[in-house]
C-alpha positions as a Python dict, from the first residue, in 0.01 Angstrom:
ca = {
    (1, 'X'): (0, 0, 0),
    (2, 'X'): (-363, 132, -25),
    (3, 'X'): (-597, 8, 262),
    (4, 'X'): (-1014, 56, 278),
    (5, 'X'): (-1008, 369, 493),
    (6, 'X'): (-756, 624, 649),
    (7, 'X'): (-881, 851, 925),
    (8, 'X'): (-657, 1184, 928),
    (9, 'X'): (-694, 1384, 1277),
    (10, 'X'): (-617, 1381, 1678),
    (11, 'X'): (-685, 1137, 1923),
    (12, 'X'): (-642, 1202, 2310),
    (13, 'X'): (-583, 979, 2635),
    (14, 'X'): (-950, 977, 2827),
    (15, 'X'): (-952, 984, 3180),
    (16, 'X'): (-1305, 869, 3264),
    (17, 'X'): (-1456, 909, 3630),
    (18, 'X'): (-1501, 625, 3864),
    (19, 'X'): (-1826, 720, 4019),
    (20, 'X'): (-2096, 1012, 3908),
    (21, 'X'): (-1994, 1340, 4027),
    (22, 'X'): (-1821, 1697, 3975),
    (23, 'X'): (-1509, 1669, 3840),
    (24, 'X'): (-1367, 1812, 4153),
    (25, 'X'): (-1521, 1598, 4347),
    (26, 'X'): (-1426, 1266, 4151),
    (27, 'X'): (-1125, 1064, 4300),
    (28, 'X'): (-1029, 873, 4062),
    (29, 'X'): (-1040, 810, 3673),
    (30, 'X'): (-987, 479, 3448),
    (31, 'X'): (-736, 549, 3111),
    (32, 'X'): (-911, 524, 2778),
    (33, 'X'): (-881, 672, 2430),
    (34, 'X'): (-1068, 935, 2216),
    (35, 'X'): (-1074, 1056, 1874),
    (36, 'X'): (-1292, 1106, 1608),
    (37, 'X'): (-1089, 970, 1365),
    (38, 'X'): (-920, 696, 1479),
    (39, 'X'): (-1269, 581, 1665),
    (40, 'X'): (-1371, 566, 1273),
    (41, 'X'): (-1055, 358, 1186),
    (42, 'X'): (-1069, 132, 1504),
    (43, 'X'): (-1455, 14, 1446),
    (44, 'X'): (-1394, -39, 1084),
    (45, 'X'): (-1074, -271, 1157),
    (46, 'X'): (-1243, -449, 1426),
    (47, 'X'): (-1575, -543, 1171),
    (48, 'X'): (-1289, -675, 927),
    (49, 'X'): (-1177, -374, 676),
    (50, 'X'): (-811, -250, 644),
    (51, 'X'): (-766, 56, 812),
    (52, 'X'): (-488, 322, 886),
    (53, 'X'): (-469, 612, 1136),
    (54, 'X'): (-206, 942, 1064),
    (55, 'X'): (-190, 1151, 1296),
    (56, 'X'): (79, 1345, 1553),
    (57, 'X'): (123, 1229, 1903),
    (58, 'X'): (400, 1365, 2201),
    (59, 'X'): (701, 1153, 2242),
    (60, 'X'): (521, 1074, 2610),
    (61, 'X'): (354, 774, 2750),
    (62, 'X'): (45, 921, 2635),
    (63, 'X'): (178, 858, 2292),
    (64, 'X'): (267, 549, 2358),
    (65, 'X'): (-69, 447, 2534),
    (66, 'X'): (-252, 594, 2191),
    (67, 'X'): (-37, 393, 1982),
    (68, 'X'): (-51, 44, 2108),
    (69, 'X'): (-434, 67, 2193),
    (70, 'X'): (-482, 193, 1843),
    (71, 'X'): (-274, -47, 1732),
    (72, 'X'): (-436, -336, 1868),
    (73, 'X'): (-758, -306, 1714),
    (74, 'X'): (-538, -401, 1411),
    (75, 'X'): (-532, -61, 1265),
    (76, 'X'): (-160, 40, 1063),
    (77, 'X'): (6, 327, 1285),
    (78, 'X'): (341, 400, 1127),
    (79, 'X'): (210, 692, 962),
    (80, 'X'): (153, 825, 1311),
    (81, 'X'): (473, 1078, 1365),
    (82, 'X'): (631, 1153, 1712),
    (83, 'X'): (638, 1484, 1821),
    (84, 'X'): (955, 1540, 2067),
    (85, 'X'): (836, 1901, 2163),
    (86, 'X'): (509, 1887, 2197),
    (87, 'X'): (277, 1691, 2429),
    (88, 'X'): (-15, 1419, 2367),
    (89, 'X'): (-350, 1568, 2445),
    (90, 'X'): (-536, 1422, 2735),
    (91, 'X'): (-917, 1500, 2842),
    (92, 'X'): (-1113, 1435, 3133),
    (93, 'X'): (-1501, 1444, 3188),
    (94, 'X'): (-1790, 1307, 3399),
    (95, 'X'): (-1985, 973, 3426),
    (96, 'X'): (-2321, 1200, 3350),
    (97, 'X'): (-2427, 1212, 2937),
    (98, 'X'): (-2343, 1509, 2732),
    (99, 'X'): (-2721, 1565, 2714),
    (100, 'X'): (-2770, 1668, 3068),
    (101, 'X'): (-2650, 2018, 3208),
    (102, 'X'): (-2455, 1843, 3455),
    (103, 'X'): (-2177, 1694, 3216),
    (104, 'X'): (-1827, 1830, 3233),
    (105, 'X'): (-1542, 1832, 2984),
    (106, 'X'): (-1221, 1935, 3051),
    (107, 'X'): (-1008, 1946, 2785),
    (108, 'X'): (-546, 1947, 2783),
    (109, 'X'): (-498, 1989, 2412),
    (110, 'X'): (-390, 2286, 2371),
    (111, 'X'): (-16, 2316, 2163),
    (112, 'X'): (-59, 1943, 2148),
    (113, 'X'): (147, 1734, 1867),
    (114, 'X'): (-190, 1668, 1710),
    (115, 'X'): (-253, 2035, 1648),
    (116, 'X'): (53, 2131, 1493),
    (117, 'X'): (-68, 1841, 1182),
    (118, 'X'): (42, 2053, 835),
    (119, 'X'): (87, 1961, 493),
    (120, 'X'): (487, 1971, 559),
    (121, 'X'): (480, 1753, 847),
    (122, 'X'): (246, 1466, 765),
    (123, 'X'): (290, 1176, 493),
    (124, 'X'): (21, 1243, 246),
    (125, 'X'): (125, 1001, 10),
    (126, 'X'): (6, 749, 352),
    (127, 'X'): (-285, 981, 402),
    (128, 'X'): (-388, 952, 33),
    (129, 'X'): (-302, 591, -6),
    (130, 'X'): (-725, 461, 36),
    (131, 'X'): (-1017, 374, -125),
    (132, 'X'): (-1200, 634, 144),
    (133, 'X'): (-1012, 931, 335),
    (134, 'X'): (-1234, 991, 656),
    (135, 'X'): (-1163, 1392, 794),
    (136, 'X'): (-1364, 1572, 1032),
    (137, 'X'): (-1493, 1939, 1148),
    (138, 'X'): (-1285, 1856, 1466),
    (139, 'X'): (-962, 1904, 1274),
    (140, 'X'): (-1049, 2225, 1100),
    (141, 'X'): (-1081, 2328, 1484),
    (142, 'X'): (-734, 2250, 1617),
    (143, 'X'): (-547, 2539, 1403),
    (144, 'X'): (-416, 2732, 1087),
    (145, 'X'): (-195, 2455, 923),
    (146, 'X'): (-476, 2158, 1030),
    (147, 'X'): (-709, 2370, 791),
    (148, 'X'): (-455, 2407, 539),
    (149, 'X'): (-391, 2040, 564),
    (150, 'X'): (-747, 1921, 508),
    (151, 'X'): (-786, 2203, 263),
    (152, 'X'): (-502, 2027, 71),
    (153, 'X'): (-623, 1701, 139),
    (154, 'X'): (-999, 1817, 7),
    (155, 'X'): (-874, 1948, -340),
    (156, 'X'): (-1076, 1830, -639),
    (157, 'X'): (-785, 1690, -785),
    (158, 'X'): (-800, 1308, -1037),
    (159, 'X'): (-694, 989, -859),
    (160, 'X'): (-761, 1153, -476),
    (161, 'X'): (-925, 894, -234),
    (162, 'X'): (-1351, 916, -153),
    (163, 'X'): (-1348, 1196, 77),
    (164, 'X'): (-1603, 1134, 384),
    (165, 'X'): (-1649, 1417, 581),
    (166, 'X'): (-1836, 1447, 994),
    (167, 'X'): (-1880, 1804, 1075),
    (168, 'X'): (-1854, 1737, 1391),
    (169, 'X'): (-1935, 2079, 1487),
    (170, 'X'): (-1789, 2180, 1801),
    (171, 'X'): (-1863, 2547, 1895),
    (172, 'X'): (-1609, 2540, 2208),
    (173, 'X'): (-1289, 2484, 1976),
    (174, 'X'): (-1344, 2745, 1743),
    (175, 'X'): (-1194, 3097, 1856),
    (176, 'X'): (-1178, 3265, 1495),
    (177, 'X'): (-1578, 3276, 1434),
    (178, 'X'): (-1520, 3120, 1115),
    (179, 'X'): (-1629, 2761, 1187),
    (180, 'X'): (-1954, 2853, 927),
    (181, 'X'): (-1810, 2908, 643),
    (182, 'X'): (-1528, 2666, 674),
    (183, 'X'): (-1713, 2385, 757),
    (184, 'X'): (-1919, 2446, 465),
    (185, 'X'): (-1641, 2451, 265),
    (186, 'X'): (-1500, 2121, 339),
    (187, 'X'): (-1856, 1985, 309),
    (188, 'X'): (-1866, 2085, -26),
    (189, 'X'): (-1542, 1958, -109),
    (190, 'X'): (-1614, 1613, 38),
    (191, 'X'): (-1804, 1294, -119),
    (192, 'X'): (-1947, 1153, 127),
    (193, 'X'): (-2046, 1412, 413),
    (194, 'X'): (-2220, 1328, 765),
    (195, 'X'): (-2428, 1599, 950),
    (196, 'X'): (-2661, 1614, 1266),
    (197, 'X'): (-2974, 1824, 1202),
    (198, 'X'): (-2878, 1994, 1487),
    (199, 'X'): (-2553, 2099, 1384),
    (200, 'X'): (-2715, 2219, 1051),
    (201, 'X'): (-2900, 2491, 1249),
    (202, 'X'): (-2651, 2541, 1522),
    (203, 'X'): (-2367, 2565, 1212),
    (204, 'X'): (-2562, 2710, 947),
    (205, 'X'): (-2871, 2807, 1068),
    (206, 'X'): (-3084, 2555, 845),
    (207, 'X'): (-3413, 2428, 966),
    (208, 'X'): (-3692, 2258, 760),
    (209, 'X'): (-3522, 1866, 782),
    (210, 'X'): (-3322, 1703, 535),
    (211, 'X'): (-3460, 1822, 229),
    (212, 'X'): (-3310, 2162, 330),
    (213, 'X'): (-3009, 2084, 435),
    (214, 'X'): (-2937, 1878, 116),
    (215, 'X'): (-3032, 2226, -96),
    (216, 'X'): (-2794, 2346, 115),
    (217, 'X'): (-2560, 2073, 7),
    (218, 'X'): (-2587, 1949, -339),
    (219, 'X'): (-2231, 1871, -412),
    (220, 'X'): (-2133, 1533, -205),
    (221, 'X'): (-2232, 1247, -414),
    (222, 'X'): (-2396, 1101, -49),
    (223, 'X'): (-2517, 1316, 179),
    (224, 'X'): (-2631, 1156, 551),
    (225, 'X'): (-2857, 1395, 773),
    (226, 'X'): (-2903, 1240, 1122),
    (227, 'X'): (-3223, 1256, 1326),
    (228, 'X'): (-3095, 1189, 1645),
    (229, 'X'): (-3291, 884, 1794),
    (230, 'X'): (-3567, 922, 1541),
    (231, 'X'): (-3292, 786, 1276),
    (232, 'X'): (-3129, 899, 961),
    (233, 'X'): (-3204, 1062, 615),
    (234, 'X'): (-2941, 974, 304),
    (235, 'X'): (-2926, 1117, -37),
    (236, 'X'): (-2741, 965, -258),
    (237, 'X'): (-2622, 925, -664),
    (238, 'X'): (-2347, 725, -826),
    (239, 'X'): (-2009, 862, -740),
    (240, 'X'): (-1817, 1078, -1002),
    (241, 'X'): (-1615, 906, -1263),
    (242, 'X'): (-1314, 1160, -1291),
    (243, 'X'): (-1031, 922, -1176),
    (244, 'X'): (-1144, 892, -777),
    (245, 'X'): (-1070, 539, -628),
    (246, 'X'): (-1441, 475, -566),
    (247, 'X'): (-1614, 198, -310),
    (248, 'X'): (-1738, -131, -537),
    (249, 'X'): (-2031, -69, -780),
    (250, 'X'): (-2083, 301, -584),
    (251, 'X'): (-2454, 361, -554),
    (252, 'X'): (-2638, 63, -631),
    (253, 'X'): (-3015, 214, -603),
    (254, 'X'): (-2991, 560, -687),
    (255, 'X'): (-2912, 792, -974),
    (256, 'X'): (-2798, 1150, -1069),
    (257, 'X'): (-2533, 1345, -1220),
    (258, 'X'): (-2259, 1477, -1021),
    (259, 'X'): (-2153, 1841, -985),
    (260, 'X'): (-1791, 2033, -904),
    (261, 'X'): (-1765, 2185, -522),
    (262, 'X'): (-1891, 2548, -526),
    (263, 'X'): (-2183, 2469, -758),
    (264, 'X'): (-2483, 2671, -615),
    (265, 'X'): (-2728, 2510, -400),
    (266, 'X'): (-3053, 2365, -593),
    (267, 'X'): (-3182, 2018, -711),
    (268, 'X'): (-3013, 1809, -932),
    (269, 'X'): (-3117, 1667, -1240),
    (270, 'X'): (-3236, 1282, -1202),
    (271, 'X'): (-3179, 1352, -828),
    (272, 'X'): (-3396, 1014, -622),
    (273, 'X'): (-3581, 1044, -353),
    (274, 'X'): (-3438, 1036, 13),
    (275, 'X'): (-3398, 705, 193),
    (276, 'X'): (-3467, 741, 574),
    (277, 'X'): (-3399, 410, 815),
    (278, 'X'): (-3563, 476, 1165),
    (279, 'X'): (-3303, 437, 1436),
    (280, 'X'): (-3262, 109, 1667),
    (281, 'X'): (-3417, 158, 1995),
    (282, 'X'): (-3138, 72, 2273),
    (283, 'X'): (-3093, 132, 2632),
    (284, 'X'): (-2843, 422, 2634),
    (285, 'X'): (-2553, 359, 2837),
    (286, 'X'): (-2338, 692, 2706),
    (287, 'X'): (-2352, 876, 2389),
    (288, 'X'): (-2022, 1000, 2291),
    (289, 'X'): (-1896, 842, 2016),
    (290, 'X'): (-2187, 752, 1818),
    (291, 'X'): (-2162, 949, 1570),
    (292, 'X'): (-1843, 800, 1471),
    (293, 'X'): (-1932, 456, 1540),
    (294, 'X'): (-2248, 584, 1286),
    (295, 'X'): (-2010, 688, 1041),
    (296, 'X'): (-1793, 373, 1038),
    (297, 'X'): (-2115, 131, 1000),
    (298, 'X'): (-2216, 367, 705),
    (299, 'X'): (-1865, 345, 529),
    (300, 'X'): (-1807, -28, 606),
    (301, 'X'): (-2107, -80, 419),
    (302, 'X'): (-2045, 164, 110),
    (303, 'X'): (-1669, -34, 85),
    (304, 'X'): (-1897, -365, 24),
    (305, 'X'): (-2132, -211, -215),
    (306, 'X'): (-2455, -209, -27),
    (307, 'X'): (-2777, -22, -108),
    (308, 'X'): (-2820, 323, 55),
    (309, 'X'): (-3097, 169, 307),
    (310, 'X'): (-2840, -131, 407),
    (311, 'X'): (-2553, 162, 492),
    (312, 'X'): (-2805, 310, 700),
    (313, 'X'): (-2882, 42, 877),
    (314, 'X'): (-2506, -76, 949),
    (315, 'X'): (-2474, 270, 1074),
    (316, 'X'): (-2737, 230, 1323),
    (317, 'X'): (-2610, -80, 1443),
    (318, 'X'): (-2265, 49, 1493),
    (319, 'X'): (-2411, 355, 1652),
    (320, 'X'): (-2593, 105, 1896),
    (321, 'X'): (-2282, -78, 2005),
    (322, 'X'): (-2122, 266, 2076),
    (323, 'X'): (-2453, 385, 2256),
    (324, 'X'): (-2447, 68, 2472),
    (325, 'X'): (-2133, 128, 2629),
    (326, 'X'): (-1994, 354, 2856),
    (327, 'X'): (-1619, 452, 2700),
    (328, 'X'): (-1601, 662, 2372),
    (329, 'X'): (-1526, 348, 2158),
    (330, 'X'): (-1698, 57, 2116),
    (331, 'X'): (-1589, -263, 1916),
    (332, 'X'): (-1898, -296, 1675),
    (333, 'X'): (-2080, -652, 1648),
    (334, 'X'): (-1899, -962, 1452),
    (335, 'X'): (-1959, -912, 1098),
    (336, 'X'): (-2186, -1240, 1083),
    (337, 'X'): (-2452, -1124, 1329),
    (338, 'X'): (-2433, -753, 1211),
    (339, 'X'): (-2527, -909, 848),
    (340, 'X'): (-2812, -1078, 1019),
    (341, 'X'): (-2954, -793, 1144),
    (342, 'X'): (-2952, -559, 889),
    (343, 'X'): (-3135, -797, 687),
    (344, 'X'): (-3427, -818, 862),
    (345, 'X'): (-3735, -702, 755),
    (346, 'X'): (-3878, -372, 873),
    (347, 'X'): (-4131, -468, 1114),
    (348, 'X'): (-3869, -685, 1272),
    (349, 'X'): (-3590, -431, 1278),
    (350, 'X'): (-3856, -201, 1448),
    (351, 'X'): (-3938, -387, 1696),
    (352, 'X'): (-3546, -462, 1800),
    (353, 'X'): (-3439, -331, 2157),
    (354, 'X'): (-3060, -350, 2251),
    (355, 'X'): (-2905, -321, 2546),
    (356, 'X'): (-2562, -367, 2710),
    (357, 'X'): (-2346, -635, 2601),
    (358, 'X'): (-2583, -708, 2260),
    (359, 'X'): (-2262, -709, 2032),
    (360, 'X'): (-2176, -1051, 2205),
    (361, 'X'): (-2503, -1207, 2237),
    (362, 'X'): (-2648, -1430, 1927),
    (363, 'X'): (-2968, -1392, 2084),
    (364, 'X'): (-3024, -1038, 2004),
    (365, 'X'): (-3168, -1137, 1672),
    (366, 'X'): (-3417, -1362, 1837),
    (367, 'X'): (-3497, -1012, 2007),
    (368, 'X'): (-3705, -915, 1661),
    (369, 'X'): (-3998, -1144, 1702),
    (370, 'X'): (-4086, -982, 2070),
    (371, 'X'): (-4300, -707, 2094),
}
């Protein structure tokens, strides 16, 4: 049965510290979960979509913990494969931000089940099976058959799902030195792609904003370049019409003609205008996972049609429920209030300010009229 999204890639058991301080110095940790992917699927099943995660995990209790937590956001698991010889990853790191020079990760996922994903071992006809396929950089990462898999999974072939794409660049996990040109490759392969300006430069070594890194880019039918807290830059044309399952309506308030992956960098002709949304100013409680939490605003609201500036938006404001709390997911506002707020005019959705625990509080919207 198709769903809205499936989100292909490894999720780990978090161990998160229960005071500030060095790793060695912390004495105890509270169990959550991490991943990428299944952060993408989890947010989207909470706001309401139909969601499925594939992945491997260990035949441990890890496993099991990823599983039913997974599970009970409502997202389908029995794609999810049990690996009898090979563990469940697990990571641990530090109450501090990523930002700050203090912040340690330690990462167990190594051999894991996850890693050893390949296009022999994992149900593509489940992984196929959705209006939108959600893959990231972090997969490319993990080893030889995970980039074979997505490489598979990324063909230009009729009748695949949308491809959305996070580069997630993450220097640490590549060994090989050839996260640049595979990353780029993917990107190019994908529909829908999301990239941090930073990671454009860090990646790629592209600097002069959006505009550039879209010349770098032309292929994806939506391209999102984020800002950090300044906000978010999308370009975006109708989707291609060569036998993709496609969102509703695809781009509702844009235009262009498509192009085949490889196509050399340039403009396009009838190419619009970017659309930038500023960001939503909140009181930062954590910032890992909001780029996912980013992603799965912007794809919930390409499923239902929206215009390029309303995905934006829904972005932000699942980006701000991740931002506002301290794990590495966060359940994204209830549909009707996220609605509400993304509908506001500009000079109200300026002046917003969010803080902890705004998901659950009606009042947040009264928060627009104060300067």
């Amino acid at each position: 049965m198709d769903v809205d999204v499936v989100a292909l890639g490894e999720s780990m058991v978090t161990f998160l510290p229960s005071r500030p301080g060095r790793l060695a110095d912390v004495p105890s940790f509270d169990r959550g979960i991490g991943g990428a992917e299944s952060n993408v699927a989890c947010a989207l099943a909470a706001f309401g979509h139909t969601a499925r995660w594939v992945s491997r995990v260990g035949a441990d209790g890890f496993g099991d913990h990823l599983l039913e937590r997974i599970a009970g956001y409502g997202v389908d698991v029995t794609a999810v494969h049990r690996d009898p010889g090979r563990p469940t990853g697990v990571y641990f790191r530090t109450a501090g931000d990523r930002g700050t020079g203090a912040h340690e990760v330690a990462y167990y996922r190594a051999g894991s089940a996850a890693s050893a994903m390949s296009v022999t071992n994992v149900d593509l006809t489940a992984a196929r099976a959705a209006r939108v396929l959600h893959l990231t950089g972090i997969t490319a990462a993990l080893s030889r058959e995970c980039r074979e898999l997505l490489h598979e999974l990324t063909a230009p072939v009729p009748g695949r799902p949308l491809v959305s794409f996070d580069v997630n660049h993450r220097p640490g996990l590549w060994r090989d030195g050839e996260d640049t040109r595979l990353l780029l490759d993917l990107a190019r392969r994908a529909d829908i792609v999301f990239v941090g300006a930073d990671e454009a430069e860090q990646a790629w070594g592209v600097t002069g904003g959006p505009e550039a890194v879209r010349r770098l880019l032309p292929e994806p039918a939506a391209l999102v370049v984020k800002q950090g807290a300044r906000g978010a830059t999308a370009f975006a044309r109708p989707l291609p019409a060569d036998g993709r399952t496609a969102p509703a309506a695809d781009v509702p308030d844009d235009g262009g003609a498509p192009s085949a992956p490889g196509r050399a960098a340039g403009p396009r002709p009838g190419a619009t205008p970017p659309v930038f949304v500023p960001a939503l100013r909140t009181a930062v409680v954590a910032t890992t996972g909001a780029g996912d939490a980013f992603a799965a605003g912007f794809l919930s609201a390409t499923l239902r049609g929206l215009t390029v500036k309303d995905r934006l938006r829904y972005g932000h404001l699942f980006a701000a429920a991740a931002l506002t709390t301290p794990g590495d997911l966060a359940a994204p506002p209830a549909r009707g209030h996220a609605d509400r707020l993304a509908a506001l005019d500009d000079d109200a959705w300026g002046r917003l300010r969010l803080g902890p625990g705004w998901t659950q509080a009606e009042q947040a919207e009264q928060e627009a009229n104060t300067p």
